[in-house]
mmCIF file of C-alpha atoms in Angstrom:
data_model
loop_
_atom_site.group_PDB
_atom_site.id
_atom_site.type_symbol
_atom_site.label_atom_id
_atom_site.label_comp_id
_atom_site.label_asym_id
_atom_site.label_seq_id
_atom_site.Cartn_x
_atom_site.Cartn_y
_atom_site.Cartn_z
ATOM 1 C CA MET X 1 24.572 -14.062 -18.465
ATOM 2 C CA SER X 2 24.645 -10.289 -18.777
ATOM 3 C CA HIS X 3 23.548 -8.448 -21.814
ATOM 4 C CA SER X 4 21.626 -5.485 -23.057
ATOM 5 C CA PRO X 5 18.969 -5.960 -25.428
ATOM 6 C CA ARG X 6 17.124 -4.174 -27.588
ATOM 7 C CA ILE X 7 13.972 -3.449 -27.287
ATOM 8 C CA ARG X 8 12.035 -0.731 -28.478
ATOM 9 C CA THR X 9 10.536 1.283 -26.134
ATOM 10 C CA VAL X 10 7.494 3.979 -26.556
ATOM 11 C CA LEU X 11 5.898 6.035 -23.842
ATOM 12 C CA SER X 12 2.873 8.431 -24.622
ATOM 13 C CA CYS X 13 2.788 11.767 -23.766
ATOM 14 C CA THR X 14 1.641 11.977 -21.094
ATOM 15 C CA MET X 15 3.514 9.598 -19.586
ATOM 16 C CA LEU X 16 6.736 10.912 -20.560
ATOM 17 C CA VAL X 17 5.277 14.149 -18.265
ATOM 18 C CA ALA X 18 4.746 12.076 -15.561
ATOM 19 C CA ALA X 19 8.256 9.949 -15.971
ATOM 20 C CA LEU X 20 9.957 13.523 -15.891
ATOM 21 C CA GLY X 21 8.190 15.670 -13.383
ATOM 22 C CA ALA X 22 8.519 19.434 -13.920
ATOM 23 C CA GLY X 23 10.947 19.474 -15.600
ATOM 24 C CA ALA X 24 9.158 18.373 -18.475
ATOM 25 C CA THR X 25 6.121 20.902 -18.556
ATOM 26 C CA ALA X 26 4.881 19.475 -22.788
ATOM 27 C CA CYS X 27 5.720 16.436 -25.109
ATOM 28 C CA GLY X 28 9.234 17.274 -26.936
ATOM 29 C CA SER X 29 9.862 20.504 -25.706
ATOM 30 C CA SER X 30 13.383 21.716 -25.699
ATOM 31 C CA ASP X 31 14.807 24.990 -23.739
ATOM 32 C CA GLY X 32 17.638 23.833 -23.364
ATOM 33 C CA HIS X 33 17.554 21.615 -20.061
ATOM 34 C CA PRO X 34 18.532 18.079 -19.996
ATOM 35 C CA LEU X 35 15.207 17.032 -18.056
ATOM 36 C CA SER X 36 12.971 18.976 -21.234
ATOM 37 C CA ALA X 37 14.446 16.563 -23.823
ATOM 38 C CA LYS X 38 12.593 12.590 -24.453
ATOM 39 C CA PRO X 39 15.016 10.478 -22.688
ATOM 40 C CA TYR X 40 17.511 8.437 -25.200
ATOM 41 C CA ASP X 41 17.651 4.529 -25.354
ATOM 42 C CA ALA X 42 19.589 3.107 -22.371
ATOM 43 C CA ALA X 43 19.797 -0.288 -24.190
ATOM 44 C CA GLY X 44 23.188 0.361 -24.640
ATOM 45 C CA GLN X 45 24.289 1.964 -21.370
ATOM 46 C CA ILE X 46 22.957 -0.630 -18.870
ATOM 47 C CA ALA X 47 23.009 -4.331 -18.960
ATOM 48 C CA PHE X 48 20.916 -7.029 -17.360
ATOM 49 C CA ASN X 49 21.069 -10.230 -16.537
ATOM 50 C CA GLY X 50 17.219 -11.505 -17.655
ATOM 51 C CA PRO X 51 17.157 -14.785 -19.873
ATOM 52 C CA VAL X 52 17.071 -14.030 -23.539
ATOM 53 C CA GLY X 53 14.760 -14.251 -25.471
ATOM 54 C CA SER X 54 12.306 -16.740 -24.798
ATOM 55 C CA GLN X 55 14.076 -18.186 -21.808
ATOM 56 C CA LYS X 56 12.940 -17.711 -18.692
ATOM 57 C CA ALA X 57 14.536 -16.439 -14.842
ATOM 58 C CA ASP X 58 14.720 -19.224 -12.583
ATOM 59 C CA PRO X 59 12.811 -17.938 -9.012
ATOM 60 C CA ASP X 60 15.297 -18.335 -7.194
ATOM 61 C CA LYS X 61 18.021 -16.418 -9.164
ATOM 62 C CA PRO X 62 18.316 -12.369 -7.816
ATOM 63 C CA LEU X 63 18.017 -9.446 -10.635
ATOM 64 C CA GLU X 64 21.048 -7.132 -10.930
ATOM 65 C CA VAL X 65 21.137 -4.462 -13.407
ATOM 66 C CA THR X 66 24.738 -2.921 -14.167
ATOM 67 C CA ALA X 67 25.827 0.673 -15.737
ATOM 68 C CA GLN X 68 28.413 -0.022 -18.427
ATOM 69 C CA GLY X 69 31.059 2.263 -19.032
ATOM 70 C CA GLU X 70 31.619 5.985 -17.958
ATOM 71 C CA ASP X 71 29.270 7.810 -19.281
ATOM 72 C CA GLY X 72 26.080 8.389 -16.969
ATOM 73 C CA ARG X 73 24.769 6.072 -14.224
ATOM 74 C CA ILE X 74 21.009 4.597 -12.905
ATOM 75 C CA THR X 75 18.649 6.498 -11.676
ATOM 76 C CA ASP X 76 16.148 4.340 -11.497
ATOM 77 C CA VAL X 77 14.913 0.368 -11.276
ATOM 78 C CA THR X 78 10.904 -0.325 -11.142
ATOM 79 C CA ALA X 79 10.537 -3.994 -11.667
ATOM 80 C CA THR X 80 6.349 -5.224 -11.202
ATOM 81 C CA ASP X 81 4.745 -8.650 -12.032
ATOM 82 C CA GLU X 82 1.407 -8.569 -13.766
ATOM 83 C CA LEU X 83 -0.528 -8.579 -10.223
ATOM 84 C CA GLY X 84 1.229 -4.673 -9.731
ATOM 85 C CA ARG X 85 3.339 -6.587 -6.831
ATOM 86 C CA TYR X 86 7.424 -4.556 -6.661
ATOM 87 C CA VAL X 87 9.790 -6.570 -6.540
ATOM 88 C CA ALA X 88 12.235 -4.620 -3.157
ATOM 89 C CA GLY X 89 15.928 -3.569 -4.723
ATOM 90 C CA GLU X 90 19.248 -2.144 -3.643
ATOM 91 C CA LEU X 91 20.605 1.040 -5.616
ATOM 92 C CA SER X 92 24.193 1.569 -5.093
ATOM 93 C CA ALA X 93 25.364 5.446 -3.775
ATOM 94 C CA ASP X 94 27.103 5.667 -6.909
ATOM 95 C CA GLY X 95 24.349 4.386 -9.494
ATOM 96 C CA ALA X 96 26.020 1.716 -10.766
ATOM 97 C CA ARG X 97 24.403 -1.158 -9.363
ATOM 98 C CA TRP X 98 20.945 -1.740 -8.737
ATOM 99 C CA HIS X 99 19.891 -5.585 -7.627
ATOM 100 C CA SER X 100 16.920 -7.014 -6.709
ATOM 101 C CA THR X 101 16.696 -7.876 -2.300
ATOM 102 C CA ALA X 102 12.852 -9.919 -2.317
ATOM 103 C CA PRO X 103 12.799 -13.063 -3.647
ATOM 104 C CA LEU X 104 10.496 -12.984 -7.213
ATOM 105 C CA ALA X 105 7.230 -14.895 -7.755
ATOM 106 C CA ALA X 106 7.349 -18.069 -9.480
ATOM 107 C CA GLY X 107 5.551 -18.808 -12.706
ATOM 108 C CA ALA X 108 4.812 -14.903 -13.450
ATOM 109 C CA HIS X 109 5.652 -12.191 -16.079
ATOM 110 C CA TYR X 110 7.983 -8.824 -15.270
ATOM 111 C CA SER X 111 8.654 -5.640 -16.444
ATOM 112 C CA VAL X 112 11.730 -3.758 -15.956
ATOM 113 C CA ARG X 113 11.706 -0.250 -16.400
ATOM 114 C CA VAL X 114 15.679 1.134 -15.846
ATOM 115 C CA SER X 115 15.982 5.220 -16.011
ATOM 116 C CA THR X 116 19.521 6.218 -17.002
ATOM 117 C CA GLU X 117 21.141 9.242 -16.869
ATOM 118 C CA ASP X 118 24.450 11.099 -19.024
ATOM 119 C CA GLU X 119 27.037 13.048 -17.662
ATOM 120 C CA GLU X 120 25.207 16.236 -19.298
ATOM 121 C CA GLY X 121 22.306 15.091 -17.204
ATOM 122 C CA SER X 122 20.500 14.059 -19.617
ATOM 123 C CA PRO X 123 17.721 11.322 -19.033
ATOM 124 C CA GLY X 124 17.244 7.737 -20.435
ATOM 125 C CA ARG X 125 14.960 5.115 -20.288
ATOM 126 C CA LYS X 126 15.010 0.874 -20.976
ATOM 127 C CA VAL X 127 11.926 -1.378 -20.764
ATOM 128 C CA MET X 128 12.740 -4.903 -20.814
ATOM 129 C CA ALA X 129 10.506 -7.558 -19.918
ATOM 130 C CA PHE X 130 10.778 -11.351 -19.338
ATOM 131 C CA ASP X 131 8.834 -14.680 -17.592
ATOM 132 C CA THR X 132 10.107 -16.641 -14.432
ATOM 133 C CA THR X 133 9.979 -20.631 -14.361
ATOM 134 C CA GLU X 134 7.029 -22.605 -13.036
ATOM 135 C CA ALA X 135 7.824 -23.549 -9.062
ATOM 136 C CA ALA X 136 8.355 -26.947 -8.489
ATOM 137 C CA LYS X 137 5.908 -29.358 -7.334
ATOM 138 C CA LYS X 138 6.773 -29.147 -4.192
ATOM 139 C CA LYS X 139 4.393 -28.474 -1.112
ATOM 140 C CA GLN X 140 2.417 -24.960 -1.163
ATOM 141 C CA LEU X 141 1.357 -22.929 1.819
ATOM 142 C CA LYS X 142 -2.130 -21.871 1.495
ATOM 143 C CA VAL X 143 -3.454 -18.611 4.328
ATOM 144 C CA THR X 144 -7.224 -19.018 4.865
ATOM 145 C CA PHE X 145 -8.431 -15.293 6.793
ATOM 146 C CA GLY X 146 -10.434 -15.177 9.767
ATOM 147 C CA PRO X 147 -13.032 -13.999 10.394
ATOM 148 C CA GLU X 148 -15.998 -15.377 8.386
ATOM 149 C CA ALA X 149 -16.594 -12.041 6.297
ATOM 150 C CA GLY X 150 -19.304 -9.090 7.653
ATOM 151 C CA LYS X 151 -20.112 -7.047 9.864
ATOM 152 C CA TYR X 152 -17.938 -6.677 13.477
ATOM 153 C CA GLY X 153 -17.265 -5.361 16.288
ATOM 154 C CA VAL X 154 -13.251 -2.473 16.510
ATOM 155 C CA GLY X 155 -11.898 -4.923 18.600
ATOM 156 C CA GLN X 156 -11.667 -8.292 16.126
ATOM 157 C CA PRO X 157 -8.414 -8.611 14.818
ATOM 158 C CA VAL X 158 -8.135 -10.271 11.685
ATOM 159 C CA THR X 159 -6.270 -14.193 11.890
ATOM 160 C CA ALA X 160 -3.783 -16.364 9.106
ATOM 161 C CA LYS X 161 -4.816 -19.950 9.315
ATOM 162 C CA LEU X 162 -1.839 -21.035 7.693
ATOM 163 C CA SER X 163 -1.063 -25.186 5.523
ATOM 164 C CA ALA X 164 2.166 -25.654 7.048
ATOM 165 C CA PRO X 165 4.475 -24.547 9.931
ATOM 166 C CA VAL X 166 6.961 -22.030 9.335
ATOM 167 C CA LYS X 167 9.559 -21.294 11.319
ATOM 168 C CA GLY X 168 13.317 -18.641 10.901
ATOM 169 C CA LYS X 169 12.431 -14.593 11.072
ATOM 170 C CA GLU X 170 13.481 -14.963 7.179
ATOM 171 C CA ALA X 171 10.402 -17.231 6.145
ATOM 172 C CA ARG X 172 8.111 -15.607 8.474
ATOM 173 C CA ALA X 173 8.897 -12.399 7.266
ATOM 174 C CA ILE X 174 8.503 -13.611 3.295
ATOM 175 C CA VAL X 175 4.952 -14.718 4.081
ATOM 176 C CA GLU X 176 4.689 -11.525 6.228
ATOM 177 C CA ARG X 177 4.594 -8.756 3.597
ATOM 178 C CA ALA X 178 2.938 -10.559 1.238
ATOM 179 C CA LEU X 179 -0.011 -10.888 3.503
ATOM 180 C CA ARG X 180 -1.859 -7.188 3.413
ATOM 181 C CA VAL X 181 -4.689 -5.381 5.768
ATOM 182 C CA GLN X 182 -6.330 -2.399 4.864
ATOM 183 C CA SER X 183 -8.458 -0.444 6.707
ATOM 184 C CA MET X 184 -10.602 2.787 5.497
ATOM 185 C CA PRO X 185 -10.846 4.765 7.695
ATOM 186 C CA SER X 186 -6.849 4.270 7.249
ATOM 187 C CA THR X 187 -4.809 2.791 10.713
ATOM 188 C CA GLU X 188 -1.903 1.794 11.780
ATOM 189 C CA GLY X 189 -1.543 -2.380 12.522
ATOM 190 C CA SER X 190 0.388 -5.361 12.207
ATOM 191 C CA TRP X 191 1.086 -8.489 12.471
ATOM 192 C CA TYR X 192 1.634 -10.880 15.017
ATOM 193 C CA TRP X 193 3.216 -14.747 15.386
ATOM 194 C CA VAL X 194 1.093 -16.844 17.581
ATOM 195 C CA ASP X 195 2.962 -19.885 16.096
ATOM 196 C CA SER X 196 4.320 -21.203 13.212
ATOM 197 C CA GLU X 197 1.413 -21.813 11.406
ATOM 198 C CA THR X 198 -0.954 -18.864 13.385
ATOM 199 C CA LEU X 199 -1.013 -15.269 12.844
ATOM 200 C CA HIS X 200 -3.387 -12.583 14.146
ATOM 201 C CA TYR X 201 -3.845 -8.490 12.910
ATOM 202 C CA ARG X 202 -4.826 -6.089 14.997
ATOM 203 C CA PRO X 203 -4.022 -1.869 14.848
ATOM 204 C CA LYS X 204 -2.707 0.014 17.489
ATOM 205 C CA GLU X 205 -5.923 0.675 19.309
ATOM 206 C CA TYR X 206 -9.581 -0.659 18.250
ATOM 207 C CA TRP X 207 -10.914 -0.567 14.592
ATOM 208 C CA PRO X 208 -12.543 3.196 13.545
ATOM 209 C CA ALA X 209 -15.785 2.482 13.898
ATOM 210 C CA ASN X 210 -17.940 2.446 10.318
ATOM 211 C CA ALA X 211 -15.027 1.065 8.862
ATOM 212 C CA THR X 212 -14.021 -1.350 5.981
ATOM 213 C CA ILE X 213 -11.418 -3.779 6.332
ATOM 214 C CA ASN X 214 -9.559 -6.323 3.238
ATOM 215 C CA VAL X 215 -7.733 -8.554 3.871
ATOM 216 C CA SER X 216 -5.532 -10.372 0.894
ATOM 217 C CA SER X 217 -1.838 -12.060 -0.134
ATOM 218 C CA ASN X 218 0.317 -11.787 -2.622
ATOM 219 C CA LEU X 219 1.845 -14.876 -1.784
ATOM 220 C CA GLU X 220 0.637 -17.308 -4.605
ATOM 221 C CA GLY X 221 3.849 -18.087 -6.869
ATOM 222 C CA VAL X 222 6.771 -16.739 -3.964
ATOM 223 C CA LYS X 223 9.598 -19.099 -2.520
ATOM 224 C CA VAL X 224 8.798 -19.025 0.970
ATOM 225 C CA ASN X 225 11.829 -21.319 2.144
ATOM 226 C CA ASP X 226 13.222 -24.564 0.219
ATOM 227 C CA LYS X 227 10.214 -26.413 0.319
ATOM 228 C CA LEU X 228 7.482 -24.235 0.166
ATOM 229 C CA TRP X 229 6.064 -21.414 -2.398
ATOM 230 C CA GLY X 230 2.549 -19.590 -1.397
ATOM 231 C CA GLY X 231 -0.125 -20.281 -3.475
ATOM 232 C CA GLU X 232 -3.852 -18.986 -3.929
ATOM 233 C CA THR X 233 -5.843 -17.096 -0.895
ATOM 234 C CA LYS X 234 -8.758 -16.265 -1.098
ATOM 235 C CA PRO X 235 -8.941 -12.263 0.296
ATOM 236 C CA LEU X 236 -11.696 -11.082 2.493
ATOM 237 C CA LYS X 237 -13.449 -7.969 3.209
ATOM 238 C CA LEU X 238 -15.061 -6.850 6.829
ATOM 239 C CA THR X 239 -16.324 -4.606 7.737
ATOM 240 C CA THR X 240 -16.737 -2.837 11.870
ATOM 241 C CA GLY X 241 -19.990 -1.155 13.625
ATOM 242 C CA ASP X 242 -20.271 1.664 16.298
ATOM 243 C CA LYS X 243 -17.579 1.308 19.008
ATOM 244 C CA ILE X 244 -19.499 -0.810 21.694
ATOM 245 C CA VAL X 245 -16.797 -1.383 24.944
ATOM 246 C CA ALA X 246 -18.406 -2.799 28.248
ATOM 247 C CA VAL X 247 -16.030 -1.967 31.074
ATOM 248 C CA THR X 248 -17.320 -4.270 34.150
ATOM 249 C CA ASP X 249 -15.699 -3.210 37.796
ATOM 250 C CA ALA X 250 -15.571 -6.414 40.221
ATOM 251 C CA SER X 251 -15.156 -4.226 42.686
ATOM 252 C CA SER X 252 -17.926 -2.637 42.345
ATOM 253 C CA HIS X 253 -20.059 -4.583 40.939
ATOM 254 C CA TRP X 254 -20.803 -2.263 37.861
ATOM 255 C CA MET X 255 -21.011 -2.512 34.172
ATOM 256 C CA THR X 256 -20.858 0.602 31.675
ATOM 257 C CA VAL X 257 -21.264 0.622 28.722
ATOM 258 C CA TYR X 258 -20.052 2.517 25.811
ATOM 259 C CA ARG X 259 -21.012 3.163 22.848
ATOM 260 C CA ASN X 260 -18.351 5.520 20.216
ATOM 261 C CA GLY X 261 -17.729 6.884 23.898
ATOM 262 C CA GLU X 262 -20.476 8.117 24.908
ATOM 263 C CA GLU X 263 -22.109 6.264 28.034
ATOM 264 C CA ILE X 264 -25.525 4.094 27.416
ATOM 265 C CA ASN X 265 -25.922 2.156 29.950
ATOM 266 C CA SER X 266 -25.277 1.372 33.643
ATOM 267 C CA ILE X 267 -25.365 -2.284 34.571
ATOM 268 C CA PRO X 268 -26.004 -3.838 38.369
ATOM 269 C CA VAL X 269 -24.051 -6.670 38.038
ATOM 270 C CA THR X 270 -22.296 -9.942 40.080
ATOM 271 C CA THR X 271 -18.954 -11.974 38.844
ATOM 272 C CA GLY X 272 -17.091 -14.373 40.518
ATOM 273 C CA LYS X 273 -16.961 -15.012 43.964
ATOM 274 C CA PRO X 274 -13.344 -16.625 45.810
ATOM 275 C CA GLY X 275 -11.485 -19.239 44.050
ATOM 276 C CA TYR X 276 -14.157 -18.763 41.161
ATOM 277 C CA SER X 277 -13.073 -14.715 40.450
ATOM 278 C CA THR X 278 -13.551 -13.696 36.612
ATOM 279 C CA ARG X 279 -10.115 -13.064 35.356
ATOM 280 C CA ASN X 280 -9.148 -9.353 34.598
ATOM 281 C CA GLY X 281 -8.701 -8.065 30.484
ATOM 282 C CA VAL X 282 -9.832 -6.662 27.925
ATOM 283 C CA LYS X 283 -11.699 -9.200 26.122
ATOM 284 C CA VAL X 284 -13.260 -10.026 22.930
ATOM 285 C CA VAL X 285 -17.235 -11.124 22.366
ATOM 286 C CA LEU X 286 -16.794 -14.133 20.368
ATOM 287 C CA GLY X 287 -20.338 -14.724 19.854
ATOM 288 C CA LYS X 288 -24.217 -15.020 21.698
ATOM 289 C CA GLU X 289 -26.102 -18.246 21.823
ATOM 290 C CA TYR X 290 -30.089 -17.846 23.557
ATOM 291 C CA VAL X 291 -29.480 -20.201 25.630
ATOM 292 C CA VAL X 292 -26.756 -22.322 27.247
ATOM 293 C CA ARG X 293 -25.923 -24.854 29.897
ATOM 294 C CA MET X 294 -23.987 -24.235 32.870
ATOM 295 C CA THR X 295 -22.735 -27.767 34.788
ATOM 296 C CA SER X 296 -20.250 -27.332 37.324
ATOM 297 C CA ALA X 297 -18.323 -30.530 35.329
ATOM 298 C CA SER X 298 -17.783 -27.780 32.741
ATOM 299 C CA ILE X 299 -15.503 -25.693 35.103
ATOM 300 C CA GLY X 300 -14.130 -28.320 37.902
ATOM 301 C CA ALA X 301 -16.967 -26.969 40.277
ATOM 302 C CA SER X 302 -17.055 -28.927 43.574
ATOM 303 C CA ASP X 303 -20.396 -27.422 44.354
ATOM 304 C CA PHE X 304 -22.594 -28.845 42.276
ATOM 305 C CA TYR X 305 -24.396 -26.843 39.608
ATOM 306 C CA ASP X 306 -26.620 -27.514 36.387
ATOM 307 C CA LYS X 307 -29.101 -24.621 34.741
ATOM 308 C CA GLN X 308 -29.727 -23.097 32.029
ATOM 309 C CA VAL X 309 -28.937 -20.284 31.553
ATOM 310 C CA TYR X 310 -30.264 -17.042 28.844
ATOM 311 C CA TYR X 311 -29.583 -14.110 27.103
ATOM 312 C CA ALA X 312 -24.947 -15.539 27.233
ATOM 313 C CA THR X 313 -22.592 -13.381 25.419
ATOM 314 C CA ARG X 314 -19.654 -16.007 25.096
ATOM 315 C CA VAL X 315 -16.150 -14.210 25.629
ATOM 316 C CA THR X 316 -13.287 -17.419 25.846
ATOM 317 C CA ASP X 317 -13.398 -20.474 24.529
ATOM 318 C CA SER X 318 -13.329 -21.638 28.840
ATOM 319 C CA GLY X 319 -16.969 -20.348 29.420
ATOM 320 C CA GLU X 320 -16.936 -17.449 30.938
ATOM 321 C CA TYR X 321 -19.969 -15.342 29.524
ATOM 322 C CA VAL X 322 -22.347 -12.557 30.184
ATOM 323 C CA HIS X 323 -25.316 -13.752 30.777
ATOM 324 C CA ALA X 324 -28.477 -13.683 32.564
ATOM 325 C CA ALA X 325 -28.539 -14.735 35.880
ATOM 326 C CA PRO X 326 -31.981 -14.103 38.326
ATOM 327 C CA TRP X 327 -31.152 -16.438 40.906
ATOM 328 C CA SER X 328 -28.525 -12.970 41.941
ATOM 329 C CA VAL X 329 -30.764 -10.062 41.425
ATOM 330 C CA GLY X 330 -30.543 -9.855 45.088
ATOM 331 C CA SER X 331 -26.519 -9.856 44.990
ATOM 332 C CA GLN X 332 -25.962 -7.981 41.779
ATOM 333 C CA GLY X 333 -25.090 -4.929 42.404
ATOM 334 C CA TYR X 334 -23.454 -5.353 45.903
ATOM 335 C CA ASP X 335 -22.074 -8.587 45.753
ATOM 336 C CA ASN X 336 -19.895 -11.117 43.086
ATOM 337 C CA THR X 337 -21.290 -14.367 43.850
ATOM 338 C CA SER X 338 -20.789 -16.350 40.376
ATOM 339 C CA HIS X 339 -18.383 -19.033 39.564
ATOM 340 C CA GLY X 340 -16.649 -17.019 37.137
ATOM 341 C CA CYS X 341 -18.838 -15.155 34.744
ATOM 342 C CA THR X 342 -20.928 -11.287 34.256
ATOM 343 C CA GLY X 343 -24.393 -12.408 35.642
ATOM 344 C CA MET X 344 -27.187 -10.215 35.301
ATOM 345 C CA SER X 345 -30.532 -9.231 35.516
ATOM 346 C CA THR X 346 -32.965 -10.997 32.195
ATOM 347 C CA GLY X 347 -33.577 -7.247 31.690
ATOM 348 C CA ASN X 348 -30.288 -5.887 31.108
ATOM 349 C CA ALA X 349 -28.874 -9.102 29.449
ATOM 350 C CA ALA X 350 -31.310 -9.672 26.848
ATOM 351 C CA TRP X 351 -30.744 -5.656 26.435
ATOM 352 C CA PHE X 352 -27.083 -6.383 26.252
ATOM 353 C CA TYR X 353 -27.418 -9.463 23.544
ATOM 354 C CA GLU X 354 -29.053 -7.260 21.190
ATOM 355 C CA THR X 355 -26.889 -4.081 21.578
ATOM 356 C CA VAL X 356 -23.213 -6.363 21.611
ATOM 357 C CA ARG X 357 -21.780 -8.373 18.199
ATOM 358 C CA GLN X 358 -18.948 -10.314 17.790
ATOM 359 C CA GLY X 359 -15.388 -7.835 17.839
ATOM 360 C CA ASP X 360 -17.296 -6.183 20.948
ATOM 361 C CA ILE X 361 -14.469 -4.751 23.275
ATOM 362 C CA VAL X 362 -15.708 -6.201 27.396
ATOM 363 C CA SER X 363 -13.042 -5.217 30.116
ATOM 364 C CA VAL X 364 -12.786 -6.276 33.452
ATOM 365 C CA VAL X 365 -11.254 -4.589 35.892
ATOM 366 C CA ASN X 366 -10.564 -4.249 39.775
ATOM 367 C CA SER X 367 -10.548 -8.620 40.397
ATOM 368 C CA TYR X 368 -8.735 -10.474 41.742
ATOM 369 C CA GLY X 369 -8.832 -13.324 39.061
ATOM 370 C CA GLU X 370 -5.650 -13.907 36.971
ATOM 371 C CA ASP X 371 -4.397 -11.591 34.146
ATOM 372 C CA MET X 372 -6.554 -12.645 30.559
ATOM 373 C CA ASP X 373 -4.070 -14.423 27.694
ATOM 374 C CA PRO X 374 -3.203 -12.821 24.621
ATOM 375 C CA PHE X 375 -4.030 -15.798 23.363
ATOM 376 C CA GLY X 376 -5.373 -19.584 23.725
ATOM 377 C CA ASN X 377 -8.662 -18.964 25.385
ATOM 378 C CA GLY X 378 -10.520 -16.818 22.878
ATOM 379 C CA TYR X 379 -8.615 -12.998 21.723
ATOM 380 C CA GLY X 380 -6.792 -11.704 23.903
ATOM 381 C CA ASP X 381 -5.195 -9.754 22.313
ATOM 382 C CA TRP X 382 -5.729 -6.038 23.314
ATOM 383 C CA ASN X 383 -3.479 -7.467 26.661
ATOM 384 C CA LEU X 384 -0.883 -7.729 24.648
ATOM 385 C CA GLY X 385 1.113 -3.160 24.869
ATOM 386 C CA TRP X 386 1.732 -2.583 21.427
ATOM 387 C CA LYS X 387 5.621 -2.598 22.033
ATOM 388 C CA LYS X 388 5.327 -6.230 22.549
ATOM 389 C CA TRP X 389 2.747 -6.785 19.439
ATOM 390 C CA ARG X 390 5.426 -5.085 17.224
ATOM 391 C CA ALA X 391 7.690 -7.685 19.219
ATOM 392 C CA GLY X 392 5.600 -10.014 17.720
ATOM 393 C CA SER X 393 6.341 -9.131 14.098
ATOM 394 C CA ALA X 394 9.125 -10.389 11.952
ATOM 395 C CA LEU X 395 9.205 -7.513 9.944
ATOM 396 C CA LEU X 396 8.698 -4.763 12.566
ATOM 397 C CA SER X 397 10.646 -6.480 15.801
ATOM 398 C CA GLY X 398 13.319 -4.019 16.789
ATOM 399 C CA ALA X 399 11.925 -1.314 14.140
ATOM 400 C CA GLU X 400 11.501 2.141 15.169
ATOM 401 C CA GLU X 401 7.532 2.910 16.204
ATOM 402 C CA GLY X 402 5.849 4.376 13.752
ATOM 403 C CA PRO X 403 3.475 2.522 11.147
ATOM 404 C CA ALA X 404 5.111 -0.727 8.922
ATOM 405 C CA ALA X 405 7.466 0.680 6.178
ATOM 406 C CA VAL X 406 5.961 -0.460 2.298
ATOM 407 C CA ASP X 407 9.764 -2.129 0.817
ATOM 408 C CA ALA X 408 10.867 0.187 -0.982
ATOM 409 C CA ALA X 409 10.597 -0.766 -4.847
ATOM 410 C CA ARG X 410 12.896 1.968 -6.411
ATOM 411 C CA LEU X 411 15.480 3.687 -3.991
ATOM 412 C CA ARG X 412 18.068 6.552 -5.721
ATOM 413 C CA PRO X 413 21.543 6.558 -4.829
ATOM 414 C CA GLU X 414 22.591 9.803 -3.239
ATOM 415 C CA VAL X 415 23.506 12.857 -4.991
#
């Protein structure tokens, strides 16, 4: 039902100046310009389909504001809830109608600020408020961010694990739009749907060194589909250290380690021998173990071995490590003799173990091995080019290259 609520609006001098822009230089000034006047009450100029009195709005239904009569138009509409979440919307070119294009949250309190102008260009203003009904007793979609809070290398992806599968581009777009990743310094990045319950987020390039990354969700109370409503999500804070990148050339049998672009060490190594060639590609350090028992049975090797391996830095879930291999020192720098791991002297392995942290980059080039999988064997996210990575986003797939666009909450008509 359309109506025009008669709610008195009080604006401070400061608010008026900010709202009216350069045209208003002081509260109450009157220099003959329409924009210098105090906004008139636009209640009689608009109709709003929100609830009446103490009634609550159905969050499933879109908001709509329309201009009444022929003596004015809508110039701006801003709808936000008490958490500061904007409701995306569209304003017609003639300023006759604004409607929301994103769902409202259930159990929320909203403020809607409508700006208008009359035939002479004088500004009008109306502020309305309403509550939405609570969500029906349906399943909540909970999100768990990863990894755990802490300090990581610049290659560490952010993960979001959903408590229930989400399918369909529209539902996925609702979820993805609510998941926020902000870094300082800022950098362009995007979510990627690994499957219906898992998303990964990474920047276009590696994270900046010594950055702070805050991850949060605005999904609470938002309808995802007919069976799912967003639940509460615990935010996450990560930091990065120096940019550590280790590059192993399997053909020359050397690893070069860089800190913030500067070489800090060059180490003779041995990688996977024929039949067990080390995977090519970019890998992310998953963790470090001082001692690991490695056996031929763990990888199905035909030749038997059973060793205690020290200073082991893991880079895949399937058991690829950078580790101490004192038994192969004579081959390091000259030949590839391992079962897929990168071996080095005990001293060099200890240095590497102490230098890198989870999230640092280990890249292998010029190996005869297969390419590192993007997903399913650790973090191979960086092996997807940026174009393919964007294609995995429900919001950016098919969009033009560039930073992710924030949904416009306020749109002005063309003039």
